[in-house]
Amino acid sequence: MIRIIIADDHTVVRRGLKQILMEGFPDATIEEVVDAGDLIHKVMSSEWDVVISDLSMPGRSGLDALQQIKQNFPKLPVLILSVHSEEQYALRVLKAGASGYLNKDSAPEELINAVQRVLLGKKYITASIAEKLATTLGHDAEKPAHEYLSNREFDVLKQIASGKSVSDIAEALSLSITTVSTYRARIMIKMGMRTNADLTLYAIENKLL
């Protein structure tokens, strides 16, 4: 029996995904969690065949959860879903160990296929992602500024750009205020920016929010 866990903070989304999965895997056991913290706890305490996680959730991000899951269960396939386009996040999550990336708009048509592929130990990569992977090889100079950030710096960037204070970010990511300030300083240097407003504008222009 296939065991699948879904992580998303929106009840309607979880129910929709579960309904789609039950049609393709009628005998599957499917459980739901609302955030990355609960996801990590469930994965650590039970055995699963597939993890399906939203990228943006309250508190720790899906990317953060992905990294922790892969550190402990490197062979456990994780599918990342997001409202953001593939060009903004797909490469980052694939490099972090995800087995695939799905835009939520395409999930109804592609979810079953994606799960079937990752259950076989394969990657779920769309044609557009494959093209981007090929295009980026050997073209580091053309990467946008945020591509040079570590995954943790990237998480902090998104939190800053969404208007959260350093103390709010520290609480959400379970970090100290000093650590968050250090990450912010690194982000500013790497991206050549001076203010939070600059980061917010950049995030909007590059569709990171």
Short mmCIF file of C-alpha atoms in Angstrom, two decimals:
data_model
loop_
_atom_site.label_atom_id
_atom_site.label_comp_id
_atom_site.label_asym_id
_atom_site.label_seq_id
_atom_site.Cartn_x
_atom_site.Cartn_y
_atom_site.Cartn_z
CA MET A 1 0.00 0.00 0.00
CA ILE A 2 1.34 3.41 -1.01
CA ARG A 3 1.69 5.96 1.79
CA ILE A 4 1.56 9.62 0.73
CA ILE A 5 1.77 12.75 2.87
CA ILE A 6 0.60 16.17 1.68
CA ALA A 7 1.82 19.43 3.24
CA ASP A 8 -0.06 22.64 2.43
CA ASP A 9 -1.49 25.37 4.62
CA HIS A 10 -4.67 25.68 2.54
CA THR A 11 -7.41 23.18 3.34
CA VAL A 12 -9.00 23.46 -0.11
CA VAL A 13 -5.69 22.70 -1.82
CA ARG A 14 -5.02 19.66 0.37
CA ARG A 15 -8.49 18.28 -0.25
CA GLY A 16 -8.16 18.84 -3.98
CA LEU A 17 -4.79 17.09 -4.13
CA LYS A 18 -6.08 14.21 -2.03
CA GLN A 19 -9.08 13.75 -4.32
CA ILE A 20 -6.83 13.65 -7.40
CA LEU A 21 -4.50 11.15 -5.73
CA MET A 22 -7.35 8.88 -4.62
CA GLU A 23 -8.53 8.63 -8.22
CA GLY A 24 -5.09 7.47 -9.37
CA PHE A 25 -4.18 5.46 -6.27
CA PRO A 26 -7.47 4.27 -4.74
CA ASP A 27 -5.74 2.01 -2.19
CA ALA A 28 -3.27 4.65 -1.01
CA THR A 29 -3.05 5.91 2.55
CA ILE A 30 -2.94 9.71 2.40
CA GLU A 31 -2.35 12.04 5.33
CA GLU A 32 -2.30 15.84 5.48
CA VAL A 33 -0.30 18.40 7.44
CA VAL A 34 -0.53 22.18 7.46
CA ASP A 35 3.08 23.34 7.71
CA ALA A 36 6.73 22.35 7.34
CA GLY A 37 7.18 21.66 11.05
CA ASP A 38 4.35 19.12 11.11
CA LEU A 39 5.64 17.62 7.87
CA ILE A 40 9.11 17.04 9.26
CA HIS A 41 7.66 15.56 12.46
CA LYS A 42 5.44 13.14 10.50
CA VAL A 43 8.22 12.08 8.15
CA MET A 44 10.55 11.42 11.06
CA SER A 45 7.98 9.35 12.97
CA SER A 46 6.44 7.21 10.18
CA GLU A 47 7.34 5.56 6.88
CA TRP A 48 6.24 7.19 3.63
CA ASP A 49 6.54 6.45 -0.08
CA VAL A 50 6.04 9.99 -1.38
CA VAL A 51 6.04 13.48 0.11
CA ILE A 52 4.10 16.26 -1.64
CA SER A 53 4.83 19.68 -0.20
CA ASP A 54 3.92 23.27 -0.90
CA LEU A 55 6.92 25.57 -1.25
CA SER A 56 5.54 28.53 0.73
CA MET A 57 3.97 27.81 4.12
CA PRO A 58 3.80 29.69 7.43
CA GLY A 59 7.01 29.39 9.43
CA ARG A 60 9.62 27.15 7.85
CA SER A 61 9.45 26.88 4.08
CA GLY A 62 8.91 23.78 2.00
CA LEU A 63 12.48 24.20 0.78
CA ASP A 64 13.74 24.08 4.35
CA ALA A 65 11.67 20.96 5.04
CA LEU A 66 12.95 19.38 1.83
CA GLN A 67 16.55 19.80 2.89
CA GLN A 68 15.97 18.26 6.32
CA ILE A 69 14.00 15.36 4.89
CA LYS A 70 16.69 14.57 2.31
CA GLN A 71 19.40 14.68 4.97
CA ASN A 72 17.63 11.95 6.92
CA PHE A 73 15.90 10.05 4.11
CA PRO A 74 17.90 10.66 0.92
CA LYS A 75 15.89 8.10 -1.09
CA LEU A 76 12.44 9.38 -0.09
CA PRO A 77 10.92 11.14 -3.14
CA VAL A 78 9.67 14.67 -2.49
CA LEU A 79 7.48 16.54 -4.97
CA ILE A 80 7.34 20.30 -4.53
CA LEU A 81 4.21 22.22 -5.53
CA SER A 82 3.98 25.98 -5.85
CA VAL A 83 1.94 28.79 -7.33
CA HIS A 84 5.20 30.20 -8.69
CA SER A 85 6.37 29.50 -12.22
CA GLU A 86 8.96 26.81 -12.89
CA GLU A 87 11.55 29.32 -14.03
CA GLN A 88 11.69 30.92 -10.58
CA TYR A 89 12.03 27.90 -8.30
CA ALA A 90 12.33 24.57 -10.14
CA LEU A 91 16.12 24.48 -10.46
CA ARG A 92 16.63 25.44 -6.83
CA VAL A 93 14.38 22.71 -5.44
CA LEU A 94 15.78 20.09 -7.81
CA LYS A 95 19.32 20.95 -6.71
CA ALA A 96 18.16 20.67 -3.10
CA GLY A 97 17.07 17.07 -3.73
CA ALA A 98 13.44 17.28 -4.86
CA SER A 99 12.26 14.58 -7.24
CA GLY A 100 10.11 17.04 -9.13
CA TYR A 101 8.47 20.46 -9.24
CA LEU A 102 4.85 21.14 -10.17
CA ASN A 103 3.10 24.42 -10.66
CA LYS A 104 -0.27 24.18 -8.90
CA ASP A 105 -2.08 25.19 -12.07
CA SER A 106 -0.82 22.04 -13.80
CA ALA A 107 -1.22 19.74 -10.79
CA PRO A 108 -4.70 18.40 -11.73
CA GLU A 109 -3.37 17.09 -15.06
CA GLU A 110 0.16 16.12 -14.05
CA LEU A 111 0.07 15.03 -10.39
CA ILE A 112 -0.65 11.33 -10.97
CA ASN A 113 2.01 11.10 -13.66
CA ALA A 114 4.51 12.88 -11.43
CA VAL A 115 3.85 10.55 -8.48
CA GLN A 116 4.10 7.47 -10.70
CA ARG A 117 7.49 8.60 -11.99
CA VAL A 118 9.01 9.39 -8.61
CA LEU A 119 7.74 6.08 -7.19
CA LEU A 120 9.89 4.42 -9.86
CA GLY A 121 12.91 6.37 -8.64
CA LYS A 122 12.82 8.79 -11.57
CA LYS A 123 12.72 12.58 -11.67
CA TYR A 124 9.61 14.42 -12.78
CA ILE A 125 10.95 17.14 -15.06
CA THR A 126 8.82 19.03 -17.56
CA ALA A 127 10.12 20.01 -20.98
CA SER A 128 10.50 23.62 -19.89
CA ILE A 129 12.58 22.63 -16.85
CA ALA A 130 14.77 20.37 -19.00
CA GLU A 131 15.33 23.24 -21.41
CA LYS A 132 16.26 25.58 -18.57
CA LEU A 133 18.68 23.02 -17.15
CA ALA A 134 20.36 22.74 -20.53
CA THR A 135 20.44 26.50 -20.99
CA THR A 136 22.01 27.20 -17.61
CA LEU A 137 24.89 24.76 -18.04
CA GLY A 138 28.00 26.82 -18.54
CA HIS A 139 26.16 30.12 -18.32
CA ASP A 140 26.63 31.08 -14.68
CA ALA A 141 27.39 34.67 -15.64
CA GLU A 142 23.82 35.03 -16.86
CA LYS A 143 22.20 33.86 -13.61
CA PRO A 144 19.94 36.33 -11.80
CA ALA A 145 21.28 37.67 -8.51
CA HIS A 146 19.11 35.50 -6.26
CA GLU A 147 20.53 32.33 -7.82
CA TYR A 148 23.80 33.02 -5.99
CA LEU A 149 22.13 32.86 -2.58
CA SER A 150 22.20 29.76 -0.41
CA ASN A 151 18.83 28.16 0.28
CA ARG A 152 18.71 29.67 3.76
CA GLU A 153 19.63 33.12 2.41
CA PHE A 154 16.92 32.66 -0.20
CA ASP A 155 14.35 31.91 2.53
CA VAL A 156 15.41 35.03 4.43
CA LEU A 157 15.23 37.11 1.25
CA LYS A 158 11.61 36.08 0.69
CA GLN A 159 10.72 36.83 4.30
CA ILE A 160 12.32 40.29 4.15
CA ALA A 161 10.67 41.04 0.82
CA SER A 162 7.27 40.12 2.24
CA GLY A 163 7.69 42.85 4.86
CA LYS A 164 8.58 40.84 7.95
CA SER A 165 10.86 42.25 10.63
CA VAL A 166 14.12 40.59 11.65
CA SER A 167 12.52 39.38 14.89
CA ASP A 168 9.53 37.93 13.01
CA ILE A 169 11.85 36.12 10.61
CA ALA A 170 13.94 34.77 13.47
CA GLU A 171 10.84 33.31 15.10
CA ALA A 172 9.44 31.88 11.85
CA LEU A 173 12.71 30.19 10.87
CA SER A 174 13.78 29.20 14.40
CA LEU A 175 16.92 31.32 14.18
CA SER A 176 18.45 33.96 16.43
CA ILE A 177 17.99 37.63 15.58
CA THR A 178 21.77 37.93 15.18
CA THR A 179 21.82 35.06 12.68
CA VAL A 180 19.02 36.58 10.63
CA SER A 181 20.85 39.92 10.61
CA THR A 182 23.97 38.15 9.37
CA TYR A 183 22.02 36.49 6.58
CA ARG A 184 20.50 39.84 5.65
CA ALA A 185 23.95 41.40 5.43
CA ARG A 186 25.19 38.57 3.20
CA ILE A 187 22.15 38.93 0.95
CA MET A 188 22.72 42.65 0.56
CA ILE A 189 26.37 42.11 -0.38
CA LYS A 190 25.72 39.25 -2.81
CA MET A 191 22.89 41.07 -4.54
CA GLY A 192 24.44 44.53 -4.45
CA MET A 193 21.52 46.12 -2.63
CA ARG A 194 21.23 48.51 0.29
CA THR A 195 17.70 48.49 1.69
CA ASN A 196 14.80 46.15 2.34
CA ALA A 197 12.81 48.15 -0.17
CA ASP A 198 15.38 47.24 -2.84
CA LEU A 199 14.93 43.57 -1.99
CA THR A 200 11.15 43.84 -2.09
CA LEU A 201 11.21 45.51 -5.49
CA TYR A 202 13.60 42.88 -6.81
CA ALA A 203 11.42 40.06 -5.48
CA ILE A 204 8.32 41.54 -7.12
CA GLU A 205 10.05 42.13 -10.43
CA ASN A 206 11.41 38.57 -10.46
CA LYS A 207 8.10 37.04 -9.31
CA LEU A 208 9.57 35.56 -6.13
CA LEU A 209 6.55 36.53 -3.99
#
